[in-house]
CSV table of C-alpha atoms in Angstrom, one decimal:
chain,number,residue,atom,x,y,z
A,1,UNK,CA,57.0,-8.8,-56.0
A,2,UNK,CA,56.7,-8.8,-59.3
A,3,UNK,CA,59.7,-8.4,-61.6
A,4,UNK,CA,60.6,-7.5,-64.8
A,5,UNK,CA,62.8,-9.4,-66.9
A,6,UNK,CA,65.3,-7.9,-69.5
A,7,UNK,CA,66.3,-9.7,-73.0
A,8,UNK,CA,69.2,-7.4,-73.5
A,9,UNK,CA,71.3,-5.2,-71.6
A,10,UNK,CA,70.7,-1.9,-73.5
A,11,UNK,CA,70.4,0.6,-71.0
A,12,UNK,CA,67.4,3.3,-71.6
A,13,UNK,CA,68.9,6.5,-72.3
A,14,UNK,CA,66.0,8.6,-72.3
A,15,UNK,CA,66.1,12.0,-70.0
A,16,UNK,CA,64.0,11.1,-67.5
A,17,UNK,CA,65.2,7.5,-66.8
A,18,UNK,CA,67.6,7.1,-63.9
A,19,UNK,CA,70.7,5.6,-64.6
A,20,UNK,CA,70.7,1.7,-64.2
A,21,UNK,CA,67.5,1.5,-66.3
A,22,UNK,CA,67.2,-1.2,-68.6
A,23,UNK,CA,64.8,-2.0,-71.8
A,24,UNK,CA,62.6,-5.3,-71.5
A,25,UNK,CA,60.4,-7.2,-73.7
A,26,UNK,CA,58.1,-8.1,-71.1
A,27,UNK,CA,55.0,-6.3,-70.3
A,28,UNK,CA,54.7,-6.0,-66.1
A,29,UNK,CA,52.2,-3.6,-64.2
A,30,UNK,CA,54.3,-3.5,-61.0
A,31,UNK,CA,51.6,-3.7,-57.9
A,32,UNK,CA,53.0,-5.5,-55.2
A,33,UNK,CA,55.9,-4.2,-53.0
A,34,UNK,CA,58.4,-5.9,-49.7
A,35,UNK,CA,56.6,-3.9,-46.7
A,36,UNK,CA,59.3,-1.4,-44.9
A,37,UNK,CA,60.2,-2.8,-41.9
A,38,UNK,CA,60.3,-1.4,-38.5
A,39,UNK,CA,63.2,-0.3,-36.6
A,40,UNK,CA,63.6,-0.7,-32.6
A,41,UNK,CA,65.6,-0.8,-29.9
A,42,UNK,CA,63.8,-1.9,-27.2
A,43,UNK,CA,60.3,-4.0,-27.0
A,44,UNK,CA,57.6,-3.2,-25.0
A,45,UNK,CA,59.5,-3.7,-21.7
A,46,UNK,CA,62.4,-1.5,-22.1
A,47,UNK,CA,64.5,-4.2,-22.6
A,48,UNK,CA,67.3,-4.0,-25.4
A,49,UNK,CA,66.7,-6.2,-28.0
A,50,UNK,CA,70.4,-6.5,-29.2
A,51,UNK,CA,73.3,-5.8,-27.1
A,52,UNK,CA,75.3,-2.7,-28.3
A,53,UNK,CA,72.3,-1.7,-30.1
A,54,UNK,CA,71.3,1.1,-27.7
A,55,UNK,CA,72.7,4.3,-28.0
A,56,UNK,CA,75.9,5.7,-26.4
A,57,UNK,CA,73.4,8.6,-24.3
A,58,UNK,CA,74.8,9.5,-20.8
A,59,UNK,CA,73.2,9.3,-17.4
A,60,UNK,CA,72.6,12.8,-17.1
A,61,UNK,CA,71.1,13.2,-20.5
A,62,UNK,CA,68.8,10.3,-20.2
A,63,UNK,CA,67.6,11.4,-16.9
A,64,UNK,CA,66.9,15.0,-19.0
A,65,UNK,CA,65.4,13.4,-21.9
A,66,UNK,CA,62.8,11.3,-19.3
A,67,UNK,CA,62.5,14.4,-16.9
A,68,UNK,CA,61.1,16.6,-19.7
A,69,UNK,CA,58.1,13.2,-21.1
A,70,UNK,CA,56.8,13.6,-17.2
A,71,UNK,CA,57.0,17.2,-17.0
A,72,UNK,CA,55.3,17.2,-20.7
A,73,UNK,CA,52.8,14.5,-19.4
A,74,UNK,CA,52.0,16.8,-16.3
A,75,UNK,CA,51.6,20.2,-18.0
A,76,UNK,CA,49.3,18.3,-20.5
A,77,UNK,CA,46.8,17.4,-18.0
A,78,UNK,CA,46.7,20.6,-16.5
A,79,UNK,CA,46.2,22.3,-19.1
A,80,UNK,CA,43.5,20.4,-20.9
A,81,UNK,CA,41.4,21.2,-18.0
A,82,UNK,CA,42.0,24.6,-17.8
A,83,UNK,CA,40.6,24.7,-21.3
A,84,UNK,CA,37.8,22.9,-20.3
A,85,UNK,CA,37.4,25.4,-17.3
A,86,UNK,CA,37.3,28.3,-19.7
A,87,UNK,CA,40.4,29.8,-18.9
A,88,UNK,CA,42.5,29.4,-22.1
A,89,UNK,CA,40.5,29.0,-25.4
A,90,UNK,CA,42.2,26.5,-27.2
A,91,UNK,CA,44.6,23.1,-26.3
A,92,UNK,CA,46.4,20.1,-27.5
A,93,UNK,CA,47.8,17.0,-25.8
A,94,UNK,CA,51.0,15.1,-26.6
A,95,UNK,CA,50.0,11.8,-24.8
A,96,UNK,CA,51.6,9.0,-26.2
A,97,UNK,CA,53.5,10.6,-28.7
A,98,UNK,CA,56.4,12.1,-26.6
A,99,UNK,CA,59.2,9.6,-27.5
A,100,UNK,CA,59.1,10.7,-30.7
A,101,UNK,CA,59.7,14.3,-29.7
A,102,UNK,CA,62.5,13.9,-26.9
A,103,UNK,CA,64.4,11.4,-28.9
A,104,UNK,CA,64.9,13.8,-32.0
A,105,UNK,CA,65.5,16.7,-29.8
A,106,UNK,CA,68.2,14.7,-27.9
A,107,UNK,CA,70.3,13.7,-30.8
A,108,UNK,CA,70.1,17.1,-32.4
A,109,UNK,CA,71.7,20.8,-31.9
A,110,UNK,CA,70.9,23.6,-31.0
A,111,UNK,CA,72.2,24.9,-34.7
A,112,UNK,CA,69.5,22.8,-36.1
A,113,UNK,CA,66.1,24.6,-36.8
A,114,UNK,CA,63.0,23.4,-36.2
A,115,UNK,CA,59.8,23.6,-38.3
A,116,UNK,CA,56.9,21.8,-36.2
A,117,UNK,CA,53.3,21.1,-36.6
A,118,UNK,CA,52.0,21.5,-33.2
A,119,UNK,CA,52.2,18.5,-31.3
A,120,UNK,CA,55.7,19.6,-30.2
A,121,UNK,CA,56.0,21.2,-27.3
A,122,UNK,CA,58.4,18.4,-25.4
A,123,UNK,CA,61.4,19.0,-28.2
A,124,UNK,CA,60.8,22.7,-27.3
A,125,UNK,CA,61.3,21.9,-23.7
A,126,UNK,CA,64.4,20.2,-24.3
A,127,UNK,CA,65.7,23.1,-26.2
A,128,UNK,CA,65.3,25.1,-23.4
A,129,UNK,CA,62.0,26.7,-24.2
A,130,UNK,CA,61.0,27.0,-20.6
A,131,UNK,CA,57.3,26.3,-19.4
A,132,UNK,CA,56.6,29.6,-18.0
A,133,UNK,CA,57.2,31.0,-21.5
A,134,UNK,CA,54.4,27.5,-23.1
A,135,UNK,CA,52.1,29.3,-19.8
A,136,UNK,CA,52.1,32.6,-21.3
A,137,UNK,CA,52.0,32.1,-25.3
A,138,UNK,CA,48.8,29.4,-24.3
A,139,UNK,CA,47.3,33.2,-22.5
A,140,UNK,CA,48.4,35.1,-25.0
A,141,UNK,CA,49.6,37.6,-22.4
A,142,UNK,CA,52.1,40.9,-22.3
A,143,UNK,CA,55.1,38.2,-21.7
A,144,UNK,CA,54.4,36.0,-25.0
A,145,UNK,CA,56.8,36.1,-27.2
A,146,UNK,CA,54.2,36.5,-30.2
A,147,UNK,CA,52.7,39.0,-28.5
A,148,UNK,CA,49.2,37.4,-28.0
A,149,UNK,CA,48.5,37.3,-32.0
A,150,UNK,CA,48.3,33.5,-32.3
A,151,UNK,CA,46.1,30.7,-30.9
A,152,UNK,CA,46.9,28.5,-27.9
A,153,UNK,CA,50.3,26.1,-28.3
A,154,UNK,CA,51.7,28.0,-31.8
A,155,UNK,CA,55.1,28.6,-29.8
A,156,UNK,CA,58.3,30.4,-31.4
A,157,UNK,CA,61.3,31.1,-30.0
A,158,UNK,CA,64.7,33.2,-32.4
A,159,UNK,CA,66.8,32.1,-29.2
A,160,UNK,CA,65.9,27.8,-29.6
A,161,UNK,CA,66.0,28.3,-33.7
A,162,UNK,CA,62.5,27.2,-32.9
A,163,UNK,CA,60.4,28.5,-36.1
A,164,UNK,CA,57.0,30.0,-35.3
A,165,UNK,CA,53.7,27.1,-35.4
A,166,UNK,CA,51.5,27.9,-37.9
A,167,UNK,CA,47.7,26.9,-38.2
A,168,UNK,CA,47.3,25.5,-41.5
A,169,UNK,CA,48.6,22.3,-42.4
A,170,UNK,CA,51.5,21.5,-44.4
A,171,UNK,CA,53.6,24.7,-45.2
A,172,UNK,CA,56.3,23.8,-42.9
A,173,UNK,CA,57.3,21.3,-44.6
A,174,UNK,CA,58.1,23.3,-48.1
A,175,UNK,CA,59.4,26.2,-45.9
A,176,UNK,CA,62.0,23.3,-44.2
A,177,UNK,CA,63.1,22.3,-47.8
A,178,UNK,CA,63.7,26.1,-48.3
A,179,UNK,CA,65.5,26.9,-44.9
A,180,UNK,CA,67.5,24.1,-45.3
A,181,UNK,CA,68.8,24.9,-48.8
A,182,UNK,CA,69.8,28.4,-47.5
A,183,UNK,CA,71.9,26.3,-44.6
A,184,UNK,CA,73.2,24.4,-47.4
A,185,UNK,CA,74.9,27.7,-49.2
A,186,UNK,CA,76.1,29.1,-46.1
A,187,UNK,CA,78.4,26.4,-45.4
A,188,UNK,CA,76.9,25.8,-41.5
A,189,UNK,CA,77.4,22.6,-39.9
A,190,UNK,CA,73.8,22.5,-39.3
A,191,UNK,CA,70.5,20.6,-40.6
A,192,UNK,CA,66.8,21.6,-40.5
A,193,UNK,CA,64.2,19.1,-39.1
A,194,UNK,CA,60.4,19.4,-39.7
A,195,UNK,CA,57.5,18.0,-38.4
A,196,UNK,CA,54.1,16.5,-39.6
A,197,UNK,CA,51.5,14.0,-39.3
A,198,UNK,CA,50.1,11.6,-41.4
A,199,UNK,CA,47.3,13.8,-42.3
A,200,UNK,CA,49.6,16.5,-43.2
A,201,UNK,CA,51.7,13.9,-45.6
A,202,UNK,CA,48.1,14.2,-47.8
A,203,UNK,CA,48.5,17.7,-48.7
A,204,UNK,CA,50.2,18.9,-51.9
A,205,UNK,CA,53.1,20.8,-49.5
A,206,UNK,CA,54.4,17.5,-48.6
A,207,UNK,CA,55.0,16.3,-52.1
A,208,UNK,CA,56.3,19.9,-53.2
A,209,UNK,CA,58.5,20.2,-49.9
A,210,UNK,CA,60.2,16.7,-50.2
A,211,UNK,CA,61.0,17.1,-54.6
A,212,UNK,CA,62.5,20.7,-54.3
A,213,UNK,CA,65.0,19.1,-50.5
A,214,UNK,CA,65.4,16.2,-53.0
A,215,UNK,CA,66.7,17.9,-55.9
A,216,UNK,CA,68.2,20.9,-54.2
A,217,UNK,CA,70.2,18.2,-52.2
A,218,UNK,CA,69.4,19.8,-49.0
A,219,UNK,CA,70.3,18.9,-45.1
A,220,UNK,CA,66.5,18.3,-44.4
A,221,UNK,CA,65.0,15.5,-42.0
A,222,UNK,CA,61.3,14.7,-42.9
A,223,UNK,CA,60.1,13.8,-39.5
A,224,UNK,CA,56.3,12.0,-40.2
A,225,UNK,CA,54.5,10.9,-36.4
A,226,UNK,CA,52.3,8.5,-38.0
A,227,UNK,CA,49.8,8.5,-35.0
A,228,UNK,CA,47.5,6.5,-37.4
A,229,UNK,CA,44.8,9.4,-37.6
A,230,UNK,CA,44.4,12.7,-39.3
A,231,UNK,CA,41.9,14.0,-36.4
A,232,UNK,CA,39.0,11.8,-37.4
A,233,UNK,CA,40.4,10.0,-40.4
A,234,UNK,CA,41.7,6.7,-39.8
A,235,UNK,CA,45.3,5.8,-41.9
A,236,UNK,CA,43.3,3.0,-43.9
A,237,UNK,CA,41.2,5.1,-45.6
A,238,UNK,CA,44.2,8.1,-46.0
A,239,UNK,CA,46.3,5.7,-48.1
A,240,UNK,CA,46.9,2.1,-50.0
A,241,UNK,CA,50.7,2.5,-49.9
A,242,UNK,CA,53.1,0.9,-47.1
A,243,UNK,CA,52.6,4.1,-45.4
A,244,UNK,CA,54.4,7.4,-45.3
A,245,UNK,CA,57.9,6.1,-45.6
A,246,UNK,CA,57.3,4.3,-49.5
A,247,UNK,CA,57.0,7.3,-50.3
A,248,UNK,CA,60.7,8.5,-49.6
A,249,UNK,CA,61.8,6.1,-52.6
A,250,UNK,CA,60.2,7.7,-55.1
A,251,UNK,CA,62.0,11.1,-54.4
A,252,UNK,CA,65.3,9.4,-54.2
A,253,UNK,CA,65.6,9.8,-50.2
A,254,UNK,CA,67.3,8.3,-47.7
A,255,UNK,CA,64.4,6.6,-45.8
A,256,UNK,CA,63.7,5.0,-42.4
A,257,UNK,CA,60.1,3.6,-40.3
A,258,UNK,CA,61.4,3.6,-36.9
A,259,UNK,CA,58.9,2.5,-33.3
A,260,UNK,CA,57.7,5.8,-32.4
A,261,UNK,CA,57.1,4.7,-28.8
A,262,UNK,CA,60.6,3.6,-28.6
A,263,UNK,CA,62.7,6.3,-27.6
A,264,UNK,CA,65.9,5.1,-28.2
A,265,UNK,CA,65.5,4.1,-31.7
A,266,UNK,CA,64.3,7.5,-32.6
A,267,UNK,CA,67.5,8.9,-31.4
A,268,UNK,CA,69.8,6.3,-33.3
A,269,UNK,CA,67.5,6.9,-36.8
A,270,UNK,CA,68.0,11.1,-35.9
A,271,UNK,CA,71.1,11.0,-34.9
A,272,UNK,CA,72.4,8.8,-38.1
A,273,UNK,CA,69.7,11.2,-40.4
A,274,UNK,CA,71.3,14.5,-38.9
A,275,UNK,CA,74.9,13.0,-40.2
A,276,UNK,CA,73.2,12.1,-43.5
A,277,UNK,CA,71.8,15.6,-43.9
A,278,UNK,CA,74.8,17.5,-43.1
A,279,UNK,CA,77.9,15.5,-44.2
A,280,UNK,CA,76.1,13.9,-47.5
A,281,UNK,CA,74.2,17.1,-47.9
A,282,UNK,CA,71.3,14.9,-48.8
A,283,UNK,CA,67.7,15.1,-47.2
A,284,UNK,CA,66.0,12.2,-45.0
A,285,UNK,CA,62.8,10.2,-44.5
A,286,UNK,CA,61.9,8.8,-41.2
A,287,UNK,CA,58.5,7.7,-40.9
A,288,UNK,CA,57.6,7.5,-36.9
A,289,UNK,CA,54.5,4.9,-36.1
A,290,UNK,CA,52.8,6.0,-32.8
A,291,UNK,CA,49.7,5.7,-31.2
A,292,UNK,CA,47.5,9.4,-30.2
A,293,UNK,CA,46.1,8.0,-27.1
A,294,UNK,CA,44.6,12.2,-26.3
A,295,UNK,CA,41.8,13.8,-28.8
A,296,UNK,CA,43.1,15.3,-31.6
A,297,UNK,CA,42.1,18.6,-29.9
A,298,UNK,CA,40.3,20.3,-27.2
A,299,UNK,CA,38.1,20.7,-30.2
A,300,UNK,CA,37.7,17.2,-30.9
A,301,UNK,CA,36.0,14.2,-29.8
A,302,UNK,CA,38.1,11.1,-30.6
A,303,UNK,CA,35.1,8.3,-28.9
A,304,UNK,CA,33.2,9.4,-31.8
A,305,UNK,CA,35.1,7.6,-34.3
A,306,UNK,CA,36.9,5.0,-32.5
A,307,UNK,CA,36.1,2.9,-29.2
A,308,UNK,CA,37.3,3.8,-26.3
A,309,UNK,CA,38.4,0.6,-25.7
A,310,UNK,CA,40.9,1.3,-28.3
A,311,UNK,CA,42.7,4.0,-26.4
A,312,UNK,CA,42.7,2.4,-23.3
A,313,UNK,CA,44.5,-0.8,-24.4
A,314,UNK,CA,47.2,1.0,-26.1
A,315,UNK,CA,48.2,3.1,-22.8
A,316,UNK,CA,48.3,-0.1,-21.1
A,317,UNK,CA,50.2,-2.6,-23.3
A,318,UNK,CA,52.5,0.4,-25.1
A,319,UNK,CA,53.5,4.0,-23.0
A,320,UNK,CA,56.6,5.6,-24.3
A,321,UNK,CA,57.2,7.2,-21.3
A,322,UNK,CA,56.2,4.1,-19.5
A,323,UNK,CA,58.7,1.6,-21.5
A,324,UNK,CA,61.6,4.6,-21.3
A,325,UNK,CA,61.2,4.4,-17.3
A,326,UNK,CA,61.7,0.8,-17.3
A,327,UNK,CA,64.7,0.9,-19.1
A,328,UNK,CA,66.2,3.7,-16.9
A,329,UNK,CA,65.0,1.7,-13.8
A,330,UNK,CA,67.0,-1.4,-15.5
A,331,UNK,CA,70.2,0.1,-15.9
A,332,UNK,CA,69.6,1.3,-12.0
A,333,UNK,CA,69.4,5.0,-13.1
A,334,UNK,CA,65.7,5.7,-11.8
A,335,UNK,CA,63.6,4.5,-8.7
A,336,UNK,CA,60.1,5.0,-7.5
A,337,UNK,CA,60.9,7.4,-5.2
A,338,UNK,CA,62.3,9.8,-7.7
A,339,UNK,CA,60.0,8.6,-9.9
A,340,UNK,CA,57.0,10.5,-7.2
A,341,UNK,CA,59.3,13.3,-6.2
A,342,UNK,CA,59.4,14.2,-9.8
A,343,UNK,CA,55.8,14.0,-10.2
A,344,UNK,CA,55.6,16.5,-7.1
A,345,UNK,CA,58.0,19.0,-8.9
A,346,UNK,CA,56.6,19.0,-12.0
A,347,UNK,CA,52.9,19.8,-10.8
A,348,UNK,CA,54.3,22.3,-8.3
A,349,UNK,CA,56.3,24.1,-11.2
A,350,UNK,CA,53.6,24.1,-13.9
A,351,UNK,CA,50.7,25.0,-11.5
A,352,UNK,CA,53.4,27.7,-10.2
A,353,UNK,CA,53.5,28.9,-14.0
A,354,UNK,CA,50.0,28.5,-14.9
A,355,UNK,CA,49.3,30.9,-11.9
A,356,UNK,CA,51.5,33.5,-12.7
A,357,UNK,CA,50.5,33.4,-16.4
A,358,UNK,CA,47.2,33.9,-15.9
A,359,UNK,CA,47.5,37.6,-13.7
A,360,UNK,CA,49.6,38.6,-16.7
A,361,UNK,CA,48.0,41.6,-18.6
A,362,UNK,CA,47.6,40.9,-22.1
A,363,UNK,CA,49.2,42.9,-24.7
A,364,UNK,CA,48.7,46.8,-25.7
A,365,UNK,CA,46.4,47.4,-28.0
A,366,UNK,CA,49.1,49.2,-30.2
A,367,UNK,CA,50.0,45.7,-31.0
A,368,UNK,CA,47.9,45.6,-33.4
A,369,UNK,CA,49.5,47.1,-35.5
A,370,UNK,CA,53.0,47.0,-34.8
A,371,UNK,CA,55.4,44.0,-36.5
A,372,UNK,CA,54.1,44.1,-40.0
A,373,UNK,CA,56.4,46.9,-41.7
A,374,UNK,CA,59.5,48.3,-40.2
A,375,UNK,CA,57.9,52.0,-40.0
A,376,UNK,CA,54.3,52.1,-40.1
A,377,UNK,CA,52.4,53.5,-42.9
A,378,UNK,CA,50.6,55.9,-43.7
A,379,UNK,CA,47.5,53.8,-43.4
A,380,UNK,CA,48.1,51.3,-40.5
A,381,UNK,CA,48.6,55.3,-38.5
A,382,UNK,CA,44.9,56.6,-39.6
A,383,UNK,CA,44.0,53.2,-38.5
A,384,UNK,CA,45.7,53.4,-35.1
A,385,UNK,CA,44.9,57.1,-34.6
A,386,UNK,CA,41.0,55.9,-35.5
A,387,UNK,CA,40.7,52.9,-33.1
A,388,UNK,CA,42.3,55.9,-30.4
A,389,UNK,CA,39.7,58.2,-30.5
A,390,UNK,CA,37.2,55.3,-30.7
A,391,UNK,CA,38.3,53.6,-27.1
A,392,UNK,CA,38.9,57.3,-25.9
A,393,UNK,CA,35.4,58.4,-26.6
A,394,UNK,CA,33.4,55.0,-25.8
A,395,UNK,CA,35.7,53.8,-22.4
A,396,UNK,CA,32.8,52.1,-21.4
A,397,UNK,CA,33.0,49.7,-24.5
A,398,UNK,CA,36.7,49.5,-24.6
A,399,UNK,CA,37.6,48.5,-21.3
A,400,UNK,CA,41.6,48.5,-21.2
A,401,UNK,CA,42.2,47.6,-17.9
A,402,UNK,CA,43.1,44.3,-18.8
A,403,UNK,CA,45.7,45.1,-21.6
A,404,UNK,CA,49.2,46.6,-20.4
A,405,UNK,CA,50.0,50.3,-21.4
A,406,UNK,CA,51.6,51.3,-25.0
A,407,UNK,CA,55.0,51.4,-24.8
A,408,UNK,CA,56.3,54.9,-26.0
């Protein structure tokens, strides 16, 4: 790296200099940095690198935290092929990615809110966000919370603090900055934590979100699952930089890259940003490499811009679930035969879900217009009264049998 050498210790006292800035006399274009290093716990095995390292997480909670990757896992499967069968419109797999969603969830609250992406669902889980509720808000149906007005996997719960998924990509993570400075003035013992990809760390939101947390000094952790592609674009051609995490030092934030596969080193780095957060009141950084082994989307096609090769060699050598299970089956706290009765369960309960979802009426019309203003106005009600007379007058081209009744 190079360096910069000062003739005299006159500190620059300019406005915008930080403090510890000196003059020099010597002319240095700064262009090579020390690469971040990685944090683990565990290599590829499950095997804890360093005794004492691993985290103090109970039998009961581990068991929780592995429980919810299979059940994830499971309900992924399924319901990629029902979107292939026609049945919902729209899906998106977690596959390879899940240690980075049960390890934050596991070392946070339930105070703490959460501001995802979409690529979620397993922190949600945890929560208590149950998968009958993931069944009807992927149908859209009477029983979704949302009320059938968003697209497949944009979940939302007041109950979990779990803040609405939104489509476009990037707000979250200004809105977290925001949230979290209003938990800041109210004095709770509570942080936010947001989500985003790679891809997402390209828009302007993510530069806006992380100065204003910076500045404001507000309990935020910047959760980035580098998955190394933003749906088709690989990370090389995203960025030069040492990734998403160099980028923490030049907002003045705590920063971390941690093993996204590993699950136990994403709960040390949350549980030690959560402290940061909310007993500094100072926002964090963590930078989460992982591997997408699923398309980007039921909408996407990931052989068409990388081998399939590729995929298949990470889900050998490198499964978070995979490298979690051996680690449990180490410490004698898993077996093979729970490992296939879980299996059983979990396909038995989603399947049981999935059914029952999918004879659920989907939501009255009236909906429409409903959850926008506290009383309706004037306009929205010649709208209603309009589409009323319409669907009373042509029944044959409004067929309603499938929505649920108005409710009075």
């Amino acid at each position: 790296m190079a360096s910069t050498t000062a003739s005299t210790s006159e500190n620059v006292a300019f406005p915008g200099a930080i403090s510890g800035s000196v003059f020099t006399e010597k002319m240095t274009f700064l262009s090579d940095y020390p690469t971040i290093a990685t944090y683990r716990v565990m290599d590829s095995e499950g095997a804890v690198l360093v005794p004492g390292s691993e985290p103090q997480i109970s039998k009961d909670q581990s068991l929780k935290m592995y429980k919810t990757m299979v059940s994830l896992n499971q309900m992924d499967l399924i319901l990629y092929d029902a979107q292939r069968q026609g049945r919902i419109s729209f899906y998106m797999t977690h596959h390879g990615e899940e240690a980075t969603l049960l390890g934050t969830a596991a070392a946070l609250k339930n105070d703490d809110v959460f501001f995802g992406q979409y690529r979620e669902a397993g922190f949600m889980m945890y929560r208590g966000f149950s998968i009958q509720q993931c069944m009807h808000q992927c149908y859209g149906n009477e029983n979704d919370l949302g009320k059938g007005r968003q697209m497949p996997i944009h979940y939302g719960s007041k109950e979990f603090n779990i803040q609405t998924i939104s489509s476009p990509l990037g707000p979250q993570i200004p809105q977290a900055a925001g949230a979290a400075y209003a938990l800041k003035r109210s004095g709770k013992d509570a942080c936010v934590i947001c989500f985003f990809g790679d891809g997402a760390a390209s828009e302007g939101d993510f530069h806006a979100g992380l100065n204003i947390a910076a500045t404001t000094e507000s309990p935020v952790i910047f959760f980035c699952r580098n998955n190394g592609y933003a749906i088709s674009t690989p990370s090389h051609e995203q960025y030069r930089g040492d990734g998403i995490a160099s980028r923490g030092h030049g907002y003045g934030m705590h920063t971390i890259r941690v093993d996204g596969n590993d699950v136990l080193a994403v709960y040390n780095a949350t549980q030690e940003a959560r402290r940061i957060a909310v007993e500094e009141h100072k926002p964090v950084l963590i930078e989460a490499l992982t591997y997408r082994v699923g398309h980007h989307s039921t909408s996407d096609d990931s052989s068409a811009y990388r081998p399939k090769a590729e995929v298949s060699d990470w889900m050998k050598k490198d499964s978070p679930i995979n490298r979690f299970r051996k680690y449990l089956e180490t410490k004698g706290w898993w077996s093979e035969e729970e490992e296939q009765a879980l299996r059983k369960a979990c396909r038995t309960e989603i399947l049981g879900a999935f059914s029952a979802a999918e004879k659920v009426k989907k939501p009255a019309v009236s909906n429409l217009f409903t959850d926008v203003y506290d009383e309706m106005p004037w306009n929205l009600v010649e709208q209603k009264e309009k589409l009323d007379k319409l669907m009373k007058k042509y029944p044959t081209h409004f067929d309603l049998a499938a929505h649920a009744p108005e409710k009075k």
